Amino acid sequence: MKTLNHKLKNRFRVRHLCRLAFIGLLSTTLYGQNPEKDEKYDYAQKRLQDGINEKDSVKIADALYLHAKIELRTGNNPTEAYRLFYQSLKISEKTKNYYQAVKTNIRLAELELQFHNPEGSREFLKEAFRILEDKTIDVKAVDPEHLWLDMYRVAGNIFITPSYTSTQFKPQYDSALHYFRKMEEVASSIKGEVAVAVAHYELGQIYHILNDKRALNHFEQAVALSSRQRPSHHLITYRSHLAKAYITFNRLKEAEEILRGSQEIIDSGLYNIFEHSQHLHYDAYSLYYELAGDYKNALTAQKKAENYTRVISESDRNANLTQWRARLETERKDQELRVQKQEIVNKQKLINLQQVFVIVVAILLSGLAVISYFLYKNYKKQKRLSEKNAVLIHEQNHRVKNNLQVISSLLNLQNDYIRDDTSRQVLSESQSRIDAMALLHRQLYENDQVELINIENLFSDIIHSVGHTFGADSLQLRLPLEVTRLGTDTATSVGLILNELTINSFKYAFRGREPVIEVSSRKNGNTIHIIYKDFGSTDLSDIFSNPDKKGFGLNLIDMILFQINGTLTYDFKNDSSITLSFTDA
């Protein structure tokens, strides 16, 4: 008995290869259908063409599925079949054709088993189970029992199929038996003799491996059910396994009768018996002759079995597997590249939208600041008409200052959500301009002399505010002012110009060193000169003199100078010195 078991184990590997080939064939003939290639191909091709012409994704997915089945049944090309099934699956998922998706997931799971990849098979089968078990999804299956049959059959084989990538494979026979019994229950409930035969065959295989005599009963039932149909490779496969089971349990006479009957079917030439079934037959015959002591016939049968082994050799399977993996890897990389490109495009679109948004907001807010400036001037003219409006003016200035601070705070909050440096800078500059206007309004409502503004306090507040906006921790500010008070209108204009000059200094002059600013004033007759120095070394004369290179800030300065009839001179040779000259009204 030990010798017998040893011989059976030596044949396990080849028998397992045949088993995998048989799994693929079961999916095409489980329901007793086997149409001719030409007829099936013409139908699939017509359905594909109709789907393309009508732009019907459901028809296209179905046609690809049919072409894949043809490749498996007649072309013997699992690589191409896998590609077609995979395309069909993606279309079915996109169109939410759940019935087609379940069928295709099952077929891909079967192919993964043929490729010795039970992990991949498990993923496809898990998705099929998920769809069928989800009560919220209407699969619209005409034959849901047949879907469960296929899933239970594939699930059982997953637990007994070794992986090419695993060196420590341990079959889980209890799990396999669980799913094969479920398959038998479903097959019996729909009275499908072919499916019941397959279930008994799968159960018999497991019990045979476990050296359990229950294998005999299952194999016998599979043979009995299959014998009611036209003889086929299934019948020869079942009979070969039954013969081996008889041999295992030392019932050589019954084994010889079964093998002789199978040989008569093969020799008749009337039936299409596949190579893997004939291999199993002659391998069983060889084992029988060897145990019977007929070594000559044992050798002859073994040679025939080896001939069929070469037809289904592992080298061919490895070649197909390598080709399939290369193609699948290429498709996955292409898909990843497409996804990455789309992500880049989407990110760029988002950045562009953010930039446009920031620019529009900056323009609107800057426009609001300019409009506020002119509105304020008009208001000052009206204020002079009556001293009775003094209280109202103070309240107005206070509210304008508060509103501008609210706008500045909103810009500061928005700035935290901007990732683009250019946009952040534009927004910060706009915030600084609004802060300058707010500081001026604070001077107005805090000052008892409405007609005059203390420019020393105003200049200090504006420069420190800009420094805070640009994150300056410390700032040296010198204010040797000869003229300390200006009229309200003039102080407003000078304050805005000073704000823009300070922004310019923080952008270009204080890179990598502590900021130092000096603002002085002197009066020469009716002309007042405000001298601004930042002790920077950057020559900005080209920007100041070239209208095409001026930014929004310098253009704003030019506009204000035009309003007060002022001039601006600059010297960048010995530090940075900019002189603002105007006549105080």
CSV table of N, CA and C in Angstrom, one decimal, residues 451-560:
chain,number,residue,atom,x,y,z
A,451,GLU,N,-8.4,118.8,9.8
A,451,GLU,CA,-7.8,119.3,8.6
A,451,GLU,C,-6.3,118.9,8.4
A,452,LEU,N,-5.7,118.4,9.5
A,452,LEU,CA,-4.3,118.1,9.5
A,452,LEU,C,-4.0,116.7,10.0
A,453,ILE,N,-3.0,116.0,9.4
A,453,ILE,CA,-2.7,114.7,9.9
A,453,ILE,C,-1.2,114.7,10.3
A,454,ASN,N,-1.0,114.0,11.4
A,454,ASN,CA,0.4,113.8,12.0
A,454,ASN,C,1.0,112.7,11.1
A,455,ILE,N,1.9,113.2,10.2
A,455,ILE,CA,2.5,112.2,9.3
A,455,ILE,C,3.6,111.3,10.0
A,456,GLU,N,4.1,111.8,11.1
A,456,GLU,CA,5.1,110.9,11.8
A,456,GLU,C,4.4,109.6,12.3
A,457,ASN,N,3.3,109.8,12.9
A,457,ASN,CA,2.5,108.6,13.4
A,457,ASN,C,2.0,107.8,12.2
A,458,LEU,N,1.6,108.5,11.1
A,458,LEU,CA,1.0,107.8,10.0
A,458,LEU,C,2.1,107.0,9.3
A,459,PHE,N,3.3,107.6,9.1
A,459,PHE,CA,4.4,106.9,8.4
A,459,PHE,C,4.9,105.7,9.2
A,460,SER,N,5.0,105.9,10.5
A,460,SER,CA,5.4,104.8,11.4
A,460,SER,C,4.4,103.6,11.3
A,461,ASP,N,3.1,103.9,11.4
A,461,ASP,CA,2.1,102.9,11.3
A,461,ASP,C,2.2,102.1,10.0
A,462,ILE,N,2.3,102.9,8.9
A,462,ILE,CA,2.2,102.2,7.6
A,462,ILE,C,3.4,101.3,7.4
A,463,ILE,N,4.6,101.8,7.7
A,463,ILE,CA,5.9,101.0,7.5
A,463,ILE,C,5.9,99.8,8.4
A,464,HIS,N,5.5,99.9,9.6
A,464,HIS,CA,5.5,98.7,10.5
A,464,HIS,C,4.4,97.7,10.1
A,465,SER,N,3.3,98.2,9.5
A,465,SER,CA,2.2,97.4,9.0
A,465,SER,C,2.7,96.5,7.8
A,466,VAL,N,3.4,97.2,6.9
A,466,VAL,CA,4.0,96.4,5.8
A,466,VAL,C,5.0,95.4,6.2
A,467,GLY,N,5.8,95.8,7.2
A,467,GLY,CA,6.8,94.9,7.7
A,467,GLY,C,6.2,93.7,8.4
A,468,HIS,N,5.1,93.9,9.1
A,468,HIS,CA,4.3,92.8,9.7
A,468,HIS,C,3.8,91.9,8.6
A,469,THR,N,3.3,92.5,7.5
A,469,THR,CA,2.7,91.7,6.4
A,469,THR,C,3.8,90.8,5.8
A,470,PHE,N,5.0,91.3,5.7
A,470,PHE,CA,6.1,90.5,5.1
A,470,PHE,C,6.9,89.7,6.1
A,471,GLY,N,6.4,89.6,7.3
A,471,GLY,CA,7.0,88.7,8.3
A,471,GLY,C,8.2,89.2,8.9
A,472,ALA,N,8.5,90.6,9.0
A,472,ALA,CA,9.7,91.1,9.5
A,472,ALA,C,9.6,91.1,11.1
A,473,ASP,N,10.6,90.4,11.7
A,473,ASP,CA,10.6,90.3,13.2
A,473,ASP,C,11.0,91.6,13.8
A,474,SER,N,12.0,92.3,13.1
A,474,SER,CA,12.5,93.5,13.7
A,474,SER,C,12.7,94.5,12.5
A,475,LEU,N,12.6,95.8,12.8
A,475,LEU,CA,12.7,96.8,11.8
A,475,LEU,C,13.3,98.1,12.4
A,476,GLN,N,14.4,98.6,11.8
A,476,GLN,CA,15.0,99.9,12.2
A,476,GLN,C,14.3,101.0,11.4
A,477,LEU,N,13.6,101.9,12.0
A,477,LEU,CA,13.0,103.0,11.3
A,477,LEU,C,13.4,104.3,11.9
A,478,ARG,N,13.9,105.2,11.1
A,478,ARG,CA,14.3,106.5,11.5
A,478,ARG,C,13.4,107.5,10.8
A,479,LEU,N,12.9,108.5,11.5
A,479,LEU,CA,11.9,109.5,11.0
A,479,LEU,C,12.4,110.9,11.3
A,480,PRO,N,13.5,111.4,10.8
A,480,PRO,CA,13.9,112.8,11.0
A,480,PRO,C,13.1,113.8,10.2
A,481,LEU,N,11.9,114.1,10.6
A,481,LEU,CA,10.9,114.9,9.9
A,481,LEU,C,11.0,116.3,10.3
A,482,GLU,N,11.2,117.2,9.2
A,482,GLU,CA,11.1,118.7,9.4
A,482,GLU,C,9.7,119.1,9.4
A,483,VAL,N,9.0,118.5,8.4
A,483,VAL,CA,7.5,118.7,8.3
A,483,VAL,C,6.8,117.5,8.9
A,484,THR,N,6.0,117.8,9.9
A,484,THR,CA,5.3,116.7,10.7
A,484,THR,C,3.8,116.6,10.4
A,485,ARG,N,3.3,117.7,9.8
A,485,ARG,CA,1.8,117.6,9.6
A,485,ARG,C,1.5,118.0,8.1
A,486,LEU,N,0.5,117.4,7.6
A,486,LEU,CA,0.1,117.6,6.2
A,486,LEU,C,-1.4,117.7,6.2
A,487,GLY,N,-1.9,118.4,5.1
A,487,GLY,CA,-3.4,118.4,5.0
A,487,GLY,C,-3.9,117.0,4.7
A,488,THR,N,-5.2,116.8,5.0
A,488,THR,CA,-5.7,115.5,4.9
A,488,THR,C,-5.6,114.8,3.6
A,489,ASP,N,-6.0,115.6,2.5
A,489,ASP,CA,-5.9,115.1,1.2
A,489,ASP,C,-4.5,114.7,0.8
A,490,THR,N,-3.5,115.6,1.1
A,490,THR,CA,-2.1,115.4,0.7
A,490,THR,C,-1.6,114.2,1.5
A,491,ALA,N,-1.9,114.1,2.8
A,491,ALA,CA,-1.4,113.0,3.7
A,491,ALA,C,-1.9,111.7,3.1
A,492,THR,N,-3.1,111.7,2.7
A,492,THR,CA,-3.7,110.4,2.1
A,492,THR,C,-2.9,110.0,0.9
A,493,SER,N,-2.6,110.9,0.0
A,493,SER,CA,-1.8,110.6,-1.2
A,493,SER,C,-0.4,110.1,-0.8
A,494,VAL,N,0.3,110.9,0.0
A,494,VAL,CA,1.6,110.6,0.4
A,494,VAL,C,1.7,109.2,1.2
A,495,GLY,N,0.7,108.9,2.0
A,495,GLY,CA,0.6,107.7,2.7
A,495,GLY,C,0.5,106.5,1.8
A,496,LEU,N,-0.3,106.6,0.7
A,496,LEU,CA,-0.4,105.5,-0.3
A,496,LEU,C,0.9,105.3,-1.0
A,497,ILE,N,1.6,106.4,-1.4
A,497,ILE,CA,2.9,106.3,-2.1
A,497,ILE,C,3.9,105.7,-1.2
A,498,LEU,N,3.9,106.1,0.1
A,498,LEU,CA,4.9,105.5,1.0
A,498,LEU,C,4.6,104.0,1.2
A,499,ASN,N,3.4,103.6,1.2
A,499,ASN,CA,3.1,102.2,1.3
A,499,ASN,C,3.6,101.4,0.2
A,500,GLU,N,3.5,101.9,-1.1
A,500,GLU,CA,4.0,101.2,-2.3
A,500,GLU,C,5.5,101.1,-2.2
A,501,LEU,N,6.2,102.2,-1.8
A,501,LEU,CA,7.7,102.2,-1.7
A,501,LEU,C,8.1,101.2,-0.7
A,502,THR,N,7.4,101.1,0.4
A,502,THR,CA,7.8,100.2,1.5
A,502,THR,C,7.7,98.7,1.0
A,503,ILE,N,6.6,98.5,0.3
A,503,ILE,CA,6.4,97.1,-0.3
A,503,ILE,C,7.5,96.8,-1.2
A,504,ASN,N,7.9,97.8,-2.1
A,504,ASN,CA,9.0,97.6,-3.0
A,504,ASN,C,10.3,97.2,-2.3
A,505,SER,N,10.6,97.9,-1.2
A,505,SER,CA,11.8,97.6,-0.4
A,505,SER,C,11.8,96.2,0.2
A,506,PHE,N,10.7,95.8,0.7
A,506,PHE,CA,10.6,94.4,1.3
A,506,PHE,C,10.7,93.3,0.2
A,507,LYS,N,10.3,93.7,-1.0
A,507,LYS,CA,10.4,92.7,-2.1
A,507,LYS,C,11.8,92.6,-2.7
A,508,TYR,N,12.6,93.7,-2.7
A,508,TYR,CA,13.9,93.7,-3.4
A,508,TYR,C,15.1,94.0,-2.6
A,509,ALA,N,14.9,94.9,-1.5
A,509,ALA,CA,16.1,95.4,-0.8
A,509,ALA,C,16.6,94.7,0.4
A,510,PHE,N,15.6,93.9,1.1
A,510,PHE,CA,16.0,93.4,2.4
A,510,PHE,C,16.2,91.8,2.3
A,511,ARG,N,16.6,91.3,1.2
A,511,ARG,CA,16.8,89.9,1.1
A,511,ARG,C,18.1,89.5,1.9
A,512,GLY,N,17.9,88.7,3.0
A,512,GLY,CA,19.0,88.2,3.8
A,512,GLY,C,19.6,89.2,4.8
A,513,ARG,N,19.0,90.3,5.0
A,513,ARG,CA,19.5,91.2,6.0
A,513,ARG,C,18.4,92.0,6.7
A,514,GLU,N,18.7,92.6,7.9
A,514,GLU,CA,17.7,93.3,8.6
A,514,GLU,C,17.2,94.6,7.9
A,515,PRO,N,15.9,94.8,7.9
A,515,PRO,CA,15.4,96.0,7.2
A,515,PRO,C,15.7,97.3,7.9
A,516,VAL,N,16.2,98.3,7.2
A,516,VAL,CA,16.5,99.6,7.8
A,516,VAL,C,15.9,100.6,6.8
A,517,ILE,N,15.0,101.5,7.3
A,517,ILE,CA,14.3,102.5,6.5
A,517,ILE,C,14.4,103.8,7.2
A,518,GLU,N,14.7,104.8,6.4
A,518,GLU,CA,14.7,106.2,6.9
A,518,GLU,C,13.8,107.1,6.0
A,519,VAL,N,12.9,107.8,6.6
A,519,VAL,CA,12.0,108.7,5.9
A,519,VAL,C,12.2,110.1,6.5
A,520,SER,N,12.6,111.1,5.7
A,520,SER,CA,12.8,112.4,6.2
A,520,SER,C,12.0,113.4,5.4
A,521,SER,N,11.8,114.6,5.9
A,521,SER,CA,11.0,115.6,5.2
A,521,SER,C,11.7,117.0,5.4
A,522,ARG,N,11.6,117.8,4.4
A,522,ARG,CA,12.0,119.1,4.5
A,522,ARG,C,11.2,120.0,3.5
A,523,LYS,N,11.2,121.3,3.8
A,523,LYS,CA,10.4,122.2,3.1
A,523,LYS,C,11.3,123.3,2.4
A,524,ASN,N,11.1,123.5,1.2
A,524,ASN,CA,11.8,124.5,0.4
A,524,ASN,C,10.8,125.4,-0.3
A,525,GLY,N,10.6,126.5,0.4
A,525,GLY,CA,9.5,127.4,-0.1
A,525,GLY,C,8.2,126.8,0.1
A,526,ASN,N,7.4,126.7,-1.0
A,526,ASN,CA,6.1,126.1,-1.0
A,526,ASN,C,6.2,124.6,-1.3
A,527,THR,N,7.4,124.1,-1.6
A,527,THR,CA,7.5,122.7,-2.0
A,527,THR,C,8.0,121.8,-0.8
A,528,ILE,N,7.4,120.8,-0.7
A,528,ILE,CA,7.7,119.8,0.4
A,528,ILE,C,8.4,118.6,-0.2
A,529,HIS,N,9.5,118.2,0.4
A,529,HIS,CA,10.2,117.0,-0.2
A,529,HIS,C,10.2,115.9,0.9
A,530,ILE,N,9.7,114.7,0.5
A,530,ILE,CA,9.7,113.5,1.4
A,530,ILE,C,10.8,112.6,0.8
A,531,ILE,N,11.9,112.3,1.6
A,531,ILE,CA,13.0,111.5,1.1
A,531,ILE,C,12.9,110.1,1.8
A,532,TYR,N,12.8,109.1,0.9
A,532,TYR,CA,12.6,107.7,1.4
A,532,TYR,C,13.9,106.9,1.1
A,533,LYS,N,14.6,106.3,2.1
A,533,LYS,CA,15.8,105.5,1.9
A,533,LYS,C,15.6,104.1,2.6
A,534,ASP,N,16.0,103.1,1.8
A,534,ASP,CA,16.0,101.8,2.4
A,534,ASP,C,17.3,101.1,2.5
A,535,PHE,N,18.4,101.8,2.0
A,535,PHE,CA,19.8,101.4,2.1
A,535,PHE,C,20.0,100.0,1.4
A,536,GLY,N,19.2,99.8,0.4
A,536,GLY,CA,19.3,98.6,-0.4
A,536,GLY,C,20.4,98.8,-1.5
A,537,SER,N,20.8,97.7,-2.1
A,537,SER,CA,21.8,97.7,-3.1
A,537,SER,C,21.3,97.3,-4.5
A,538,THR,N,20.0,97.1,-4.6
A,538,THR,CA,19.4,96.6,-5.9
A,538,THR,C,19.1,97.9,-6.7
A,539,ASP,N,19.5,97.8,-8.0
A,539,ASP,CA,19.3,99.0,-8.9
A,539,ASP,C,18.0,98.7,-9.6
A,540,LEU,N,17.0,99.5,-9.2
A,540,LEU,CA,15.6,99.4,-9.8
A,540,LEU,C,15.3,100.5,-10.8
A,541,SER,N,16.3,101.2,-11.2
A,541,SER,CA,16.1,102.4,-12.1
A,541,SER,C,15.4,101.9,-13.4
A,542,ASP,N,15.7,100.8,-13.9
A,542,ASP,CA,15.1,100.3,-15.1
A,542,ASP,C,13.6,100.1,-15.0
A,543,ILE,N,13.2,99.6,-13.8
A,543,ILE,CA,11.8,99.3,-13.5
A,543,ILE,C,11.0,100.6,-13.4
A,544,PHE,N,11.7,101.6,-12.7
A,544,PHE,CA,11.0,102.9,-12.4
A,544,PHE,C,10.9,103.7,-13.7
A,545,SER,N,11.8,103.6,-14.6
A,545,SER,CA,11.8,104.4,-15.8
A,545,SER,C,11.1,103.8,-17.0
A,546,ASN,N,10.9,102.5,-17.0
A,546,ASN,CA,10.3,101.8,-18.1
A,546,ASN,C,8.9,101.5,-17.9
A,547,PRO,N,7.9,102.2,-18.6
A,547,PRO,CA,6.5,101.9,-18.3
A,547,PRO,C,6.1,100.5,-18.5
A,548,ASP,N,6.7,99.8,-19.4
A,548,ASP,CA,6.3,98.4,-19.7
A,548,ASP,C,6.7,97.4,-18.6
A,549,LYS,N,7.6,97.8,-17.7
A,549,LYS,CA,8.1,96.9,-16.7
A,549,LYS,C,7.5,97.3,-15.3
A,550,LYS,N,6.7,98.4,-15.3
A,550,LYS,CA,6.1,98.8,-14.0
A,550,LYS,C,4.9,97.9,-13.7
A,551,GLY,N,4.9,97.6,-12.4
A,551,GLY,CA,3.8,96.8,-11.9
A,551,GLY,C,2.6,97.6,-11.4
A,552,PHE,N,1.7,97.0,-10.8
A,552,PHE,CA,0.5,97.7,-10.3
A,552,PHE,C,0.8,98.8,-9.3
A,553,GLY,N,1.8,98.5,-8.4
A,553,GLY,CA,2.1,99.5,-7.4
A,553,GLY,C,2.7,100.8,-8.0
A,554,LEU,N,3.7,100.6,-8.9
A,554,LEU,CA,4.3,101.8,-9.5
A,554,LEU,C,3.3,102.6,-10.4
A,555,ASN,N,2.4,101.9,-11.0
A,555,ASN,CA,1.4,102.6,-11.8
A,555,ASN,C,0.4,103.4,-10.9
A,556,LEU,N,0.2,102.8,-9.7
A,556,LEU,CA,-0.7,103.5,-8.7
A,556,LEU,C,0.0,104.7,-8.3
A,557,ILE,N,1.3,104.7,-8.1
A,557,ILE,CA,2.1,105.9,-7.6
A,557,ILE,C,2.0,106.9,-8.7
A,558,ASP,N,2.2,106.6,-10.0
A,558,ASP,CA,2.1,107.5,-11.1
A,558,ASP,C,0.7,108.2,-11.1
A,559,MET,N,-0.4,107.5,-10.8
A,559,MET,CA,-1.7,108.0,-10.8
A,559,MET,C,-1.9,109.0,-9.7
A,560,ILE,N,-1.4,108.7,-8.5
A,560,ILE,CA,-1.5,109.6,-7.4
A,560,ILE,C,-0.7,110.8,-7.6
